[in-house]
Amino acid sequence: MLIEKILIFILFLGPLVFFHELGHFLFARLFGVRVETFSIGFGPKLFKFKRNGTVYALSLIPLGGYVKMFGDDPLSEKELTPEEEAVAYTKKSKWARFWIVFGGPLANLIMAFCIYFILGSVGEKVPQMKFGQMAQESIFTKNGVTTGDILVKVNDFNVTSIDDLNLIDSKVNSITVSRGTEELKVPLSLSNMEFYKAYSKVNAPLRSPIVTNTFGDSFLLKNSESSSFVSYEELLMSKDIKKIELFRLNSDNIPLKFHPEVFDTSKLIKEEVVLKGSLHDFLNERKLFSRDLFVKRVLPDSPADKAGIKAGEVITAINGKSISSFNELRNTIQALNKEVSVEFKVLSDNNVRIIPVIPTFREINGTKFLSVGVESGVSYLSMMTVSKSLGPIEGISKAWKRTVVGTVKTVEGFKKLITGEVSIKHVGGPIAIGQVASDSFSISLSMFFRLMALISINLGIINLFPIPVLDGGHIVFILLEIINRGPLSRRKLQYAQQFGMSLLFLLIFVAIFNDVSRLFR
């Protein structure tokens, strides 16, 4: 599993590094600069060959790369011959050096655009835009939208993922949702930002139709009269279910995300049940509970651990009030706002226990919240949809919009980080990138490449930061040369490089520290 994640990380990061360095390389060659080394990765070279005076290498540490150009050290005191000056980086015009430096970030932006264009051209496989559970006061509920509806259009604009909502540049007058075999047009009156915020709150994952009993046995539920699986919430909402199928599962191997289109039920033990009443009544009679009330793990030394709650038990009520989901449990605990004892009703092997638990405050990323220290056995339903391929004109237009929106949002994100609106604890390093790359790869290749495009934009913007040793720092030096009407002094360059390296190492340390901290939470 670890080796698989490492390979996915290399597959993800490799093209980002390659195209960034390729941008520098191509502009250097365009302006006649001799490139001595083109390396993907740092450290000892695992593989290399030399062609036309350039060493091409694959190095051990896959966390970046570099293009070594002849004469690129402004602190060097070596005298150059006229032939060497003709191919030296520092002897080129300011305009040439600007494009050589800017070529890397530009290549990352072009790469993002190309990925978006290809995805639009061939079609994308992405998670369905389902509405999750909504409060009665939600504007969507008030206008007739129900849990499980799929968002397919905003105004007359087709949407396939939440990213597409960023491309809406006008007022939202209506949305179209898919419900079963029907499409319903729902009138609204919201600005694009109001709609985005409202939808983001209800675009929550829906639970897989998996239930568990007090003996730890788990079952997959399906409406016998339907050809496909639907979420636990949708099953409970259905009023016309007359017969259901229960498939016995291996409780030790239930995935966090259940993909029904690739799930094989042919080898599972199946039981068909004719309902006498509602599905809710049947589940109560059989003492079957939503899988997310099942305690998968208890954190050591947590309030739950000290109170005696054990993995494999089912939490069904708090302070005498029945709960139907782990979210309800969490919200009930958070509503306490203080460390006070509450009574948990816990079932195990048909035995009922009332256990007093005192939630305690935990802090993650600067946010304090009450916690009891139990990990839910929840499994979410992952339903995919394939978007239609776009023509070249529409594909180029959508790719351009996505690249621009991605760039603007990236800049806004870094601005919030600098101004303190977002905690520096949210900064992630190679471990965080590797994790999200692995997660996106497990969903679909479309999501993997979408993430690659977004990180490519991030990489391009980060390299434009005005920090010495980064591309942005070199561009600042070129601008200062124009203002200074000549090269900067050797001492100023030394100080700038030392400051830049110190700041860069600090940022790397913070990112890796955050990564490691998340592993032990």
Coordinates of C-alpha atoms in Angstrom, one line a residue:
M1 CA 0.0 0.0 0.0
L2 CA 2.8 2.4 0.9
I3 CA 4.8 1.5 -2.2
E4 CA 1.6 2.1 -4.3
K5 CA 1.2 5.6 -2.7
I6 CA 4.9 6.4 -3.3
L7 CA 4.5 5.4 -7.0
I8 CA 1.4 7.5 -7.4
F9 CA 3.2 10.5 -5.8
I10 CA 6.1 10.2 -8.2
L11 CA 3.6 9.8 -11.1
F12 CA 1.8 12.9 -9.9
L13 CA 4.8 15.1 -9.2
G14 CA 7.1 14.0 -12.0
P15 CA 5.2 15.8 -14.9
L16 CA 4.8 19.0 -12.8
V17 CA 8.6 19.2 -12.2
F18 CA 9.4 18.1 -15.8
F19 CA 7.2 20.8 -17.5
H20 CA 8.4 23.5 -15.1
E21 CA 12.1 22.8 -15.8
L22 CA 11.3 22.3 -19.5
G23 CA 10.0 25.9 -19.6
H24 CA 13.3 27.2 -18.3
F25 CA 15.2 24.9 -20.7
L26 CA 13.4 25.9 -23.9
F27 CA 13.7 29.6 -23.2
A28 CA 17.3 29.2 -22.4
R29 CA 17.9 27.4 -25.7
L30 CA 15.8 30.0 -27.5
F31 CA 18.1 32.8 -26.3
G32 CA 21.3 30.9 -27.0
V33 CA 22.2 30.0 -23.4
R34 CA 24.2 26.8 -22.9
V35 CA 22.4 24.3 -20.6
E36 CA 24.8 22.2 -18.7
T37 CA 22.3 20.0 -16.8
F38 CA 18.6 19.2 -17.0
S39 CA 17.7 17.2 -13.9
I40 CA 14.4 15.8 -12.6
G41 CA 15.0 15.4 -8.9
F42 CA 17.9 16.4 -6.7
G43 CA 20.9 14.6 -5.2
P44 CA 22.8 11.6 -6.6
K45 CA 22.0 10.8 -10.2
L46 CA 20.3 7.5 -10.8
F47 CA 20.4 7.7 -14.6
K48 CA 22.0 10.2 -17.0
F49 CA 23.1 10.7 -20.5
K50 CA 24.7 13.5 -22.4
R51 CA 23.5 15.1 -25.7
N52 CA 24.6 18.3 -27.4
G53 CA 26.6 19.4 -24.4
T54 CA 23.7 18.9 -21.9
V55 CA 23.6 16.2 -19.2
Y56 CA 20.0 14.9 -18.8
A57 CA 19.5 13.2 -15.5
L58 CA 17.0 11.5 -13.2
S59 CA 18.1 12.0 -9.6
L60 CA 17.3 10.3 -6.3
I61 CA 15.2 12.8 -4.5
P62 CA 12.0 13.4 -6.5
L63 CA 10.9 16.7 -4.8
G64 CA 11.8 19.1 -7.6
G65 CA 14.4 19.5 -10.3
Y66 CA 16.8 22.0 -11.8
V67 CA 18.3 23.4 -15.0
K68 CA 21.9 24.3 -14.6
M69 CA 22.9 27.0 -17.1
F70 CA 26.4 28.1 -18.0
G71 CA 27.4 31.3 -16.3
D72 CA 24.3 31.6 -14.1
D73 CA 26.3 32.4 -10.9
P74 CA 26.3 36.2 -10.5
L75 CA 28.8 35.9 -7.7
S76 CA 31.4 34.1 -9.9
E77 CA 34.6 36.1 -10.5
K78 CA 35.8 33.8 -13.3
E79 CA 36.8 35.7 -16.5
L80 CA 34.9 34.5 -19.6
T81 CA 36.2 34.3 -23.1
P82 CA 34.1 36.0 -25.9
E83 CA 32.8 32.6 -26.9
E84 CA 31.8 31.8 -23.4
E85 CA 30.1 35.2 -22.9
A86 CA 27.9 34.4 -26.0
V87 CA 26.4 31.4 -24.2
A88 CA 26.4 32.6 -20.6
Y89 CA 23.1 33.3 -18.8
T90 CA 24.4 36.4 -16.9
K91 CA 25.6 38.0 -20.1
K92 CA 22.2 37.9 -21.8
S93 CA 19.9 40.9 -21.9
K94 CA 17.5 41.6 -19.1
W95 CA 14.6 40.8 -21.4
A96 CA 16.1 37.4 -22.3
R97 CA 16.8 36.6 -18.7
F98 CA 13.3 37.5 -17.7
W99 CA 11.8 35.1 -20.1
I100 CA 14.2 32.3 -19.2
V101 CA 13.2 32.7 -15.5
F102 CA 9.5 33.2 -16.2
G103 CA 9.5 30.2 -18.6
G104 CA 9.1 27.7 -15.6
P105 CA 6.0 29.2 -14.0
L106 CA 4.5 29.9 -17.5
A107 CA 5.0 26.2 -18.4
N108 CA 3.0 25.2 -15.3
L109 CA 0.1 27.5 -16.3
I110 CA 0.2 26.1 -19.9
M111 CA 0.3 22.6 -18.5
A112 CA -2.8 23.3 -16.4
F113 CA -4.6 24.7 -19.4
C114 CA -3.7 21.7 -21.6
I115 CA -4.9 19.2 -18.9
Y116 CA -8.2 21.1 -18.6
F117 CA -8.6 21.1 -22.4
I118 CA -7.9 17.4 -22.8
L119 CA -10.3 16.5 -20.0
G120 CA -13.0 18.6 -21.6
S121 CA -12.3 17.0 -25.0
V122 CA -12.4 13.4 -23.9
G123 CA -15.0 13.7 -21.1
E124 CA -14.5 13.4 -17.4
K125 CA -15.5 10.8 -14.9
V126 CA -16.3 12.6 -11.7
P127 CA -18.4 12.2 -8.6
Q128 CA -22.1 13.0 -9.1
M129 CA -23.2 16.4 -7.7
K130 CA -25.7 15.0 -5.3
F131 CA -27.5 17.1 -2.7
G132 CA -26.8 15.8 0.8
Q133 CA -29.0 16.1 3.8
M134 CA -30.5 19.6 4.1
A135 CA -32.1 21.5 6.9
Q136 CA -35.8 22.5 6.5
E137 CA -34.8 26.2 6.3
S138 CA -32.4 25.6 3.4
I139 CA -33.3 27.6 0.3
F140 CA -33.1 24.4 -1.7
T141 CA -35.5 22.5 0.5
K142 CA -37.9 25.4 0.4
N143 CA -37.9 25.3 -3.4
G144 CA -38.5 21.5 -3.6
V145 CA -35.0 20.0 -3.9
T146 CA -34.6 16.8 -1.9
T147 CA -31.7 14.8 -0.6
G148 CA -30.2 12.7 -3.4
D149 CA -31.2 15.0 -6.2
I150 CA -28.4 15.5 -8.7
L151 CA -27.4 19.0 -9.9
V152 CA -27.1 18.9 -13.7
K153 CA -27.6 22.6 -14.8
V154 CA -27.2 26.1 -13.4
N155 CA -29.4 28.4 -15.5
D156 CA -28.7 26.7 -18.9
F157 CA -25.1 25.9 -18.1
N158 CA -24.3 22.1 -17.8
V159 CA -22.3 21.3 -14.6
T160 CA -20.6 18.0 -13.8
S161 CA -18.5 19.0 -10.8
I162 CA -18.3 21.7 -8.1
D163 CA -15.4 23.2 -10.0
D164 CA -17.8 24.1 -12.8
L165 CA -19.7 26.4 -10.4
N166 CA -16.7 28.8 -10.4
L167 CA -17.3 29.3 -14.1
I168 CA -20.8 30.8 -13.6
D169 CA -20.5 34.6 -14.0
S170 CA -24.1 35.7 -13.8
K171 CA -27.0 35.6 -11.4
V172 CA -28.5 32.1 -10.7
N173 CA -32.1 32.2 -11.8
S174 CA -32.7 28.5 -11.9
I175 CA -31.2 25.1 -11.4
T176 CA -32.1 21.7 -13.0
V177 CA -31.9 18.6 -10.9
S178 CA -32.1 15.0 -11.9
R179 CA -34.4 12.8 -9.7
G180 CA -34.6 9.2 -10.9
T181 CA -35.6 9.3 -14.5
E182 CA -36.9 12.9 -14.3
E183 CA -35.3 16.3 -14.7
L184 CA -36.9 19.1 -12.7
K185 CA -36.3 22.9 -13.1
V186 CA -36.1 24.7 -9.8
P187 CA -36.5 28.6 -9.8
L188 CA -34.0 30.5 -7.6
S189 CA -32.8 34.1 -7.3
L190 CA -29.2 34.2 -6.0
S191 CA -26.0 35.8 -7.0
N192 CA -23.4 33.3 -8.2
M193 CA -21.4 33.6 -4.9
E194 CA -24.5 33.1 -2.8
F195 CA -25.4 30.0 -4.7
Y196 CA -21.8 28.6 -4.5
K197 CA -21.8 29.1 -0.7
A198 CA -25.3 27.6 -0.3
Y199 CA -24.5 24.6 -2.5
S200 CA -21.2 24.0 -0.8
K201 CA -23.0 23.5 2.5
V202 CA -25.3 20.8 1.2
N203 CA -22.9 19.1 -1.2
A204 CA -22.0 16.6 1.6
P205 CA -21.3 12.9 1.0
L206 CA -24.2 10.5 1.5
R207 CA -23.9 7.3 3.5
S208 CA -23.5 4.0 1.8
P209 CA -26.6 1.7 2.3
I210 CA -24.7 -0.3 4.8
V211 CA -26.2 -1.3 8.2
T212 CA -24.7 -3.2 11.2
N213 CA -26.2 -5.1 14.1
T214 CA -25.0 -5.2 17.7
F215 CA -23.0 -8.4 17.0
G216 CA -20.8 -6.5 14.5
D217 CA -22.3 -8.1 11.4
S218 CA -22.8 -5.7 8.4
F219 CA -25.2 -5.8 5.5
L220 CA -25.6 -4.0 2.2
L221 CA -29.1 -2.8 1.5
K222 CA -30.7 -2.5 -1.9
N223 CA -34.2 -1.9 -3.2
S224 CA -35.1 -5.1 -5.1
E225 CA -37.1 -3.2 -7.7
S226 CA -34.2 -1.0 -8.6
S227 CA -31.2 -1.9 -10.8
S228 CA -28.8 0.4 -8.9
F229 CA -27.8 1.1 -5.3
V230 CA -28.7 4.4 -3.7
S231 CA -27.6 6.0 -0.4
Y232 CA -28.9 5.1 3.0
E233 CA -30.7 8.4 3.3
E234 CA -32.4 7.9 -0.1
L235 CA -33.6 4.4 0.9
L236 CA -35.1 5.7 4.1
M237 CA -36.9 8.5 2.2
S238 CA -38.4 6.2 -0.4
K239 CA -42.0 5.4 0.4
D240 CA -42.6 2.8 -2.3
I241 CA -40.1 0.2 -1.3
K242 CA -41.9 -3.2 -1.0
K243 CA -39.0 -5.6 -1.1
I244 CA -35.3 -5.3 -0.2
E245 CA -32.2 -7.3 -0.6
L246 CA -29.6 -7.7 2.2
F247 CA -26.1 -8.8 1.2
R248 CA -23.9 -10.0 4.1
L249 CA -20.5 -8.1 4.1
N250 CA -17.1 -8.8 5.6
S251 CA -17.2 -6.2 8.4
D252 CA -13.4 -6.0 8.7
N253 CA -13.0 -4.8 5.1
I254 CA -15.6 -2.2 4.5
P255 CA -14.2 0.7 2.4
L256 CA -14.6 4.3 3.4
K257 CA -16.0 4.9 -0.1
F258 CA -18.3 2.4 -1.6
H259 CA -18.3 2.3 -5.4
P260 CA -21.4 0.4 -6.5
E261 CA -20.5 0.3 -10.2
V262 CA -17.4 -1.8 -9.5
F263 CA -18.9 -3.8 -6.6
D264 CA -19.5 -7.5 -7.2
T265 CA -22.4 -9.0 -5.2
S266 CA -22.5 -12.3 -6.9
K267 CA -20.3 -14.0 -4.3
L268 CA -22.2 -12.5 -1.3
I269 CA -24.9 -14.3 0.7
K270 CA -28.2 -12.6 -0.1
E271 CA -31.5 -12.4 1.8
E272 CA -34.7 -11.1 0.2
V273 CA -37.2 -9.5 2.6
V274 CA -40.8 -8.4 1.8
L275 CA -41.5 -5.3 3.9
K276 CA -44.7 -5.4 5.9
G277 CA -44.3 -1.7 6.9
S278 CA -41.7 0.9 6.2
L279 CA -38.0 0.2 5.9
H280 CA -37.4 2.2 9.0
D281 CA -39.7 -0.1 11.0
F282 CA -37.9 -3.2 9.5
L283 CA -34.5 -1.9 10.6
N284 CA -35.8 -1.2 14.1
E285 CA -37.3 -4.6 14.3
R286 CA -34.0 -6.3 13.2
K287 CA -31.9 -4.0 15.4
L288 CA -30.0 -2.8 12.4
F289 CA -28.3 0.6 12.5
S290 CA -26.5 2.8 10.1
R291 CA -22.9 1.7 9.8
D292 CA -21.6 5.1 10.9
L293 CA -22.9 4.5 14.4
F294 CA -20.6 1.5 14.6
V295 CA -17.4 2.3 16.7
K296 CA -14.5 1.4 14.4
R297 CA -11.8 2.5 16.7
V298 CA -11.4 4.2 20.1
L299 CA -8.4 6.6 20.5
P300 CA -6.1 5.6 23.4
D301 CA -6.5 7.7 26.6
S302 CA -9.5 9.5 25.1
P303 CA -12.7 10.2 27.1
A304 CA -14.4 7.2 25.4
D305 CA -11.5 4.9 26.2
K306 CA -11.5 6.0 29.8
A307 CA -15.2 5.5 30.0
G308 CA -14.9 1.9 28.7
I309 CA -16.4 2.2 25.2
K310 CA -14.9 -0.4 23.0
A311 CA -14.5 -0.9 19.2
G312 CA -17.3 -2.9 17.7
E313 CA -20.0 -1.4 19.9
V314 CA -22.9 0.7 18.5
I315 CA -23.8 4.1 19.9
T316 CA -27.6 4.7 19.6
A317 CA -28.5 7.6 22.0
I318 CA -27.1 10.5 23.9
N319 CA -28.8 11.7 27.1
G320 CA -31.8 9.5 26.3
K321 CA -32.2 11.0 22.8
S322 CA -31.9 8.6 19.9
I323 CA -29.4 9.5 17.2
S324 CA -29.4 8.3 13.6
S325 CA -26.0 9.3 12.3
F326 CA -22.5 10.1 13.5
N327 CA -23.0 13.7 12.4
E328 CA -25.9 13.9 14.8
L329 CA -23.6 12.5 17.5
R330 CA -20.9 15.1 16.7
N331 CA -23.3 18.0 16.6
T332 CA -24.9 17.0 19.9
I333 CA -21.4 16.9 21.5
Q334 CA -20.4 20.3 20.0
A335 CA -23.6 21.9 21.2
L336 CA -22.6 21.3 24.8
N337 CA -19.9 24.0 24.5
K338 CA -18.3 22.8 27.7
E339 CA -16.7 19.7 29.3
V340 CA -19.7 18.2 31.0
S341 CA -20.8 14.5 31.5
V342 CA -23.2 13.0 29.0
E343 CA -24.8 9.5 28.9
F344 CA -24.1 7.3 25.9
K345 CA -26.4 4.4 25.2
V346 CA -24.2 1.7 23.8
L347 CA -25.2 -1.7 22.4
S348 CA -23.0 -4.8 22.1
D349 CA -24.1 -8.4 21.6
N350 CA -27.7 -7.3 22.4
N351 CA -26.5 -6.0 25.7
V352 CA -27.5 -2.4 26.6
R353 CA -25.1 -0.2 28.5
I354 CA -25.5 3.4 29.7
I355 CA -22.0 4.9 30.0
P356 CA -21.2 8.4 31.3
V357 CA -18.6 10.2 29.2
I358 CA -17.0 13.6 29.7
P359 CA -16.0 15.1 26.3
T360 CA -12.8 17.1 26.3
F361 CA -11.6 20.0 24.1
R362 CA -9.1 19.2 21.3
E363 CA -7.3 21.6 19.1
I364 CA -6.5 21.1 15.4
N365 CA -5.2 23.8 13.1
G366 CA -6.0 26.4 15.7
T367 CA -9.6 25.3 16.1
K368 CA -10.9 24.0 19.4
F369 CA -13.7 21.4 19.5
L370 CA -15.2 18.9 21.9
S371 CA -14.2 15.3 21.3
V372 CA -14.9 11.9 22.8
G373 CA -12.3 10.0 20.8
V374 CA -14.3 7.5 18.8
E375 CA -13.8 6.8 15.1
S376 CA -16.9 6.0 13.1
G377 CA -17.2 3.0 10.8
V378 CA -18.9 5.2 8.2
S379 CA -18.8 4.4 4.6
Y380 CA -19.8 6.9 1.9
L381 CA -21.5 6.2 -1.4
S382 CA -19.4 7.2 -4.4
M383 CA -21.5 7.6 -7.5
M384 CA -19.7 8.6 -10.7
T385 CA -20.9 10.4 -13.8
V386 CA -19.2 10.9 -17.2
S387 CA -19.5 14.3 -18.8
K388 CA -19.9 14.6 -22.5
S389 CA -16.9 15.6 -24.6
L390 CA -16.7 19.2 -25.7
G391 CA -15.9 20.5 -29.1
P392 CA -12.5 22.3 -29.6
I393 CA -13.9 25.8 -29.3
E394 CA -16.0 25.1 -26.2
G395 CA -13.1 23.0 -24.8
I396 CA -10.6 25.9 -25.2
S397 CA -13.0 28.4 -23.7
K398 CA -13.7 26.2 -20.7
A399 CA -10.0 25.3 -20.2
W400 CA -9.1 29.0 -20.3
K401 CA -11.8 29.9 -17.7
R402 CA -10.7 27.0 -15.4
T403 CA -7.1 28.1 -15.6
V404 CA -7.9 31.8 -14.9
V405 CA -10.2 30.9 -12.0
G406 CA -7.7 28.5 -10.6
T407 CA -5.0 31.1 -10.8
V408 CA -7.1 33.8 -9.1
K409 CA -8.2 31.5 -6.3
T410 CA -4.6 30.4 -5.7
V411 CA -3.5 34.0 -5.4
E412 CA -6.4 34.8 -3.1
G413 CA -5.5 31.7 -1.0
F414 CA -1.9 32.8 -0.6
K415 CA -3.1 36.4 0.2
K416 CA -5.2 35.0 3.1
L417 CA -2.3 33.0 4.3
I418 CA 0.0 36.1 4.4
T419 CA -2.6 38.3 6.0
G420 CA -3.4 35.7 8.7
E421 CA -7.0 35.0 7.5
V422 CA -5.9 31.4 7.1
S423 CA -3.7 29.6 9.6
I424 CA -0.2 28.6 8.5
K425 CA -1.1 25.2 9.9
H426 CA -3.1 24.6 6.7
V427 CA 0.2 24.6 4.7
G428 CA 0.9 21.1 3.4
G429 CA 4.1 19.5 2.3
P430 CA 5.0 16.4 0.2
I431 CA 3.2 14.0 2.5
A432 CA -0.1 16.0 2.2
I433 CA 0.3 16.3 -1.6
G434 CA 1.0 12.5 -1.8
Q435 CA -2.1 11.7 0.3
V436 CA -4.5 13.9 -1.8
A437 CA -2.9 12.6 -5.0
S438 CA -3.5 9.0 -3.8
D439 CA -7.1 9.8 -2.8
S440 CA -7.9 11.5 -6.1
F441 CA -6.3 8.5 -8.0
S442 CA -8.6 6.1 -6.2
I443 CA -11.7 8.2 -7.2
S444 CA -10.9 8.5 -11.0
L445 CA -8.2 9.5 -13.4
S446 CA -10.2 12.6 -14.2
M447 CA -10.0 13.8 -10.5
F448 CA -6.3 12.8 -10.5
F449 CA -5.5 15.0 -13.5
R450 CA -7.8 17.8 -12.2
L451 CA -5.7 17.9 -9.0
M452 CA -2.5 17.8 -11.1
A453 CA -3.7 20.9 -13.0
L454 CA -4.5 22.7 -9.8
I455 CA -1.2 21.9 -8.2
S456 CA 0.6 22.9 -11.4
I457 CA -1.0 26.3 -11.1
N458 CA 0.0 26.5 -7.4
L459 CA 3.6 25.5 -8.3
G460 CA 3.7 28.2 -10.9
I461 CA 2.4 30.9 -8.5
I462 CA 4.7 29.8 -5.7
N463 CA 7.7 30.1 -7.9
L464 CA 6.7 33.7 -8.7
F465 CA 6.9 34.7 -5.0
P466 CA 9.5 37.6 -4.7
I467 CA 11.9 35.4 -2.7
P468 CA 15.5 35.2 -3.7
V469 CA 16.4 31.7 -5.0
L470 CA 12.9 31.3 -6.4
D471 CA 12.0 32.4 -10.0
G472 CA 10.1 35.5 -8.6
G473 CA 13.2 36.5 -6.7
H474 CA 15.3 36.4 -9.9
I475 CA 12.7 38.6 -11.7
V476 CA 12.9 41.1 -8.8
F477 CA 16.7 41.2 -9.3
I478 CA 16.2 41.9 -13.0
L479 CA 13.8 44.8 -12.1
L480 CA 16.3 46.2 -9.6
E481 CA 19.0 46.1 -12.2
I482 CA 16.7 48.2 -14.4
I483 CA 16.1 50.7 -11.5
N484 CA 19.8 50.6 -10.5
R485 CA 20.9 50.9 -14.1
G486 CA 23.4 48.2 -13.6
P487 CA 24.1 44.9 -11.7
L488 CA 23.6 44.8 -7.9
S489 CA 26.7 44.7 -5.8
R490 CA 28.2 41.3 -4.8
R491 CA 27.4 41.9 -1.1
K492 CA 23.7 42.7 -1.7
L493 CA 23.4 39.5 -3.8
Q494 CA 25.0 37.4 -1.1
Y495 CA 22.7 38.8 1.6
A496 CA 19.7 38.3 -0.6
Q497 CA 20.6 34.7 -1.4
Q498 CA 21.2 33.9 2.3
F499 CA 17.9 35.5 3.2
G500 CA 16.1 33.6 0.4
M501 CA 17.6 30.2 1.4
S502 CA 16.7 30.8 5.1
L503 CA 13.1 31.7 4.3
L504 CA 12.7 28.8 1.9
F505 CA 14.1 26.3 4.4
L506 CA 11.7 27.8 7.0
L507 CA 8.7 27.3 4.7
I508 CA 9.8 23.7 3.9
F509 CA 10.2 23.0 7.7
V510 CA 6.7 24.4 8.4
A511 CA 5.2 22.3 5.6
I512 CA 6.9 19.1 6.7
F513 CA 6.2 19.8 10.4
N514 CA 2.5 20.2 9.6
D515 CA 2.5 16.9 7.5
V516 CA 4.1 15.0 10.4
S517 CA 1.8 16.5 13.0
R518 CA -1.3 15.4 11.0
L519 CA 0.0 11.8 11.1
F520 CA -0.1 11.7 14.9
R521 CA -3.6 13.3 15.3

